[in-house]
Amino acid sequence: MVASGCDGTGLPHYVLNNLTQCQTRCITGSEIKTPAALFLLKQRGQTMHFDHLMTDIAHTVRGKGPCWVHNRCCTLSDEHLKNLDLFVSGFSCKLNSAANSRRWESDPIDLEKPECQTFVQSVEFVKKYSPKFYLFENVLGACKTRGSGQTESPKAWYERYLSDNLPEFTHQSVIVDALPMSEARSRLLLLGSSVPTFSALGWASQTTELNDICSKFFRHDAATNFSWSEKGPSTYLVNLKNDVDYHRCFAEACQSLGVEEKAVAAKRLLESDKPKPVEQRASQTLKHMAPWYRAQADVYEMMLEGAGIGKSDPLADLSQTVDRGHYRSDGCLNVLTTGAMWYNFAKKGFMTKSDYMVALGFGKSDMNADCLTLSELRDLCGNGMRAPMLIKAFLPILTHLKFFQKGTAE
């Protein structure tokens, strides 16, 4: 039996259900955001089976509160919660992210801030119900100190907090990625075990071994695995002013105008690089989009051609500015952020809803995302975990729990 808190997509339950051949029972989950809750409710009874879905992890800890499933206040069964095998939780990562400008202004380990409460409440759940194992997930930015004046990283604080508040558990942290999927997406996992015969150190060691094995596999090619048939957001304004704005945005994206660092200043383009004639640029197929996106596409195209197009389709994330954004010519993805808009220059399209489901690790026909807009789905995808990462972490404890034996496969 498992429970989850703030995992965003229900993927931990989905992965466990597939690994155990539907022998996993999810007692409760918790989602404060409406889109995430609606997505999970849409899957309930199809590919996911959970008894309750509380509106806040604080209600899950309390054992009573509003429930999305039953649309009323529900009381959780203490008997079930006291016999949990695993608790999985993601906790707020925005203030730990190295890409977040607020990282240097706001403290992610300030107990007075709401961003810290998902971690604190997750620990409170483990303290109250004592599952055999727990798994907490966060971004790699948690491993870094917050500046020259700081000596302790958020990760070190998390580890000390866990040791102080959960003395009956062994604790270990490990970095795990999502390879061999197209998006590597390394994440920090905080693992805990209350089982004397299988410590957190042993769990982390086996997880690392699986991670090393998977890193040697061929990486999935996003260019061929996804359909790339989404055309992107439309402004519905195709006029002369748009063309004028496009040329201004293109010039700003190429060179530093004012204080912003752009492609030339960031040394991603040379001042001598010459753009193609307007009618031959990638933006000619994106005229329905805002001038800024069209300009980004053309500058990324120049950067890709300068780097040498690889054997696979050239890709770029048009949501990111050209001085620091991601682009690839090998068919792989760097990262799917909450606002990611990866564009395939060869197929002239963006990732669809189905593509985002596959990127998470769901089966293409398993999930129904009709209740979400593409923007909401991107948000879920950016915050959600990844199936390969969870598989690497779950296999050791499932083996310990005798779901299958080492060295055997069906």
mmCIF file of N, CA and C in Angstrom, residues 4 43 46 48 61 65 92 129 174 212 237 245 276 284 295 297 320 331 334 341 348 365 370 383 397:
data_model
loop_
_atom_site.group_PDB
_atom_site.id
_atom_site.type_symbol
_atom_site.label_atom_id
_atom_site.label_comp_id
_atom_site.label_asym_id
_atom_site.label_seq_id
_atom_site.Cartn_x
_atom_site.Cartn_y
_atom_site.Cartn_z
ATOM 1 N N SER A 4 0.724 9.212 -1.465
ATOM 2 C CA SER A 4 1.575 10.212 -2.115
ATOM 3 C C SER A 4 1.158 11.609 -1.684
ATOM 4 N N GLN A 43 -8.184 9.977 -14.632
ATOM 5 C CA GLN A 43 -7.546 8.663 -14.791
ATOM 6 C C GLN A 43 -8.084 7.634 -13.797
ATOM 7 N N GLN A 46 -9.396 4.008 -14.414
ATOM 8 C CA GLN A 46 -8.860 3.561 -15.706
ATOM 9 C C GLN A 46 -7.449 3.006 -15.501
ATOM 10 N N MET A 48 -5.396 4.432 -12.954
ATOM 11 C CA MET A 48 -5.023 4.702 -11.562
ATOM 12 C C MET A 48 -6.184 4.349 -10.637
ATOM 13 N N VAL A 61 -2.050 14.715 6.345
ATOM 14 C CA VAL A 61 -1.362 14.513 7.625
ATOM 15 C C VAL A 61 -2.380 14.430 8.755
ATOM 16 N N GLY A 65 -10.217 15.818 5.864
ATOM 17 C CA GLY A 65 -10.295 17.075 5.134
ATOM 18 C C GLY A 65 -11.027 16.923 3.816
ATOM 19 N N SER A 92 8.086 21.636 -2.920
ATOM 20 C CA SER A 92 8.298 22.862 -3.687
ATOM 21 C C SER A 92 9.757 23.068 -4.060
ATOM 22 N N TYR A 129 2.721 8.417 10.490
ATOM 23 C CA TYR A 129 2.222 7.120 10.018
ATOM 24 C C TYR A 129 3.309 6.062 9.823
ATOM 25 N N VAL A 174 20.396 10.728 -3.021
ATOM 26 C CA VAL A 174 20.989 10.204 -4.248
ATOM 27 C C VAL A 174 20.491 11.032 -5.424
ATOM 28 N N ASP A 212 23.389 3.884 -13.287
ATOM 29 C CA ASP A 212 24.609 3.743 -14.086
ATOM 30 C C ASP A 212 24.388 2.805 -15.272
ATOM 31 N N LEU A 237 -3.266 37.859 -35.121
ATOM 32 C CA LEU A 237 -2.971 39.190 -35.659
ATOM 33 C C LEU A 237 -1.836 39.073 -36.667
ATOM 34 N N ASP A 245 7.252 44.589 -35.609
ATOM 35 C CA ASP A 245 7.648 44.088 -34.289
ATOM 36 C C ASP A 245 8.585 42.893 -34.411
ATOM 37 N N LYS A 276 19.571 34.382 -42.995
ATOM 38 C CA LYS A 276 19.040 34.067 -44.318
ATOM 39 C C LYS A 276 18.006 35.122 -44.714
ATOM 40 N N GLN A 284 8.712 31.764 -41.244
ATOM 41 C CA GLN A 284 7.718 31.850 -42.317
ATOM 42 C C GLN A 284 6.571 30.866 -42.107
ATOM 43 N N ALA A 295 10.874 35.564 -33.868
ATOM 44 C CA ALA A 295 12.270 36.002 -33.832
ATOM 45 C C ALA A 295 13.147 34.977 -33.113
ATOM 46 N N ALA A 297 12.685 31.780 -32.949
ATOM 47 C CA ALA A 297 12.863 30.625 -33.837
ATOM 48 C C ALA A 297 13.963 30.881 -34.858
ATOM 49 N N GLN A 320 12.397 30.028 -24.140
ATOM 50 C CA GLN A 320 13.593 30.544 -23.483
ATOM 51 C C GLN A 320 14.295 31.561 -24.378
ATOM 52 N N GLY A 331 18.345 15.398 -31.504
ATOM 53 C CA GLY A 331 17.037 14.791 -31.275
ATOM 54 C C GLY A 331 16.659 14.624 -29.823
ATOM 55 N N ASN A 334 16.777 18.884 -23.562
ATOM 56 C CA ASN A 334 17.514 19.242 -22.347
ATOM 57 C C ASN A 334 16.611 19.120 -21.128
ATOM 58 N N MET A 341 8.374 25.162 -24.715
ATOM 59 C CA MET A 341 7.757 25.084 -26.044
ATOM 60 C C MET A 341 8.823 24.603 -27.037
ATOM 61 N N LYS A 348 8.410 21.147 -38.349
ATOM 62 C CA LYS A 348 7.679 22.417 -38.268
ATOM 63 C C LYS A 348 6.483 22.330 -37.314
ATOM 64 N N SER A 365 -1.453 5.588 -25.068
ATOM 65 C CA SER A 365 -2.910 5.401 -25.067
ATOM 66 C C SER A 365 -3.477 5.202 -23.662
ATOM 67 N N ASP A 370 -7.756 15.273 -21.858
ATOM 68 C CA ASP A 370 -8.734 16.177 -22.476
ATOM 69 C C ASP A 370 -9.197 17.275 -21.530
ATOM 70 N N ASN A 383 6.576 20.184 -13.599
ATOM 71 C CA ASN A 383 6.677 19.917 -12.162
ATOM 72 C C ASN A 383 6.712 18.430 -11.826
ATOM 73 N N ILE A 397 13.198 -1.585 -3.662
ATOM 74 C CA ILE A 397 12.301 -1.858 -2.529
ATOM 75 C C ILE A 397 11.247 -2.899 -2.902
#
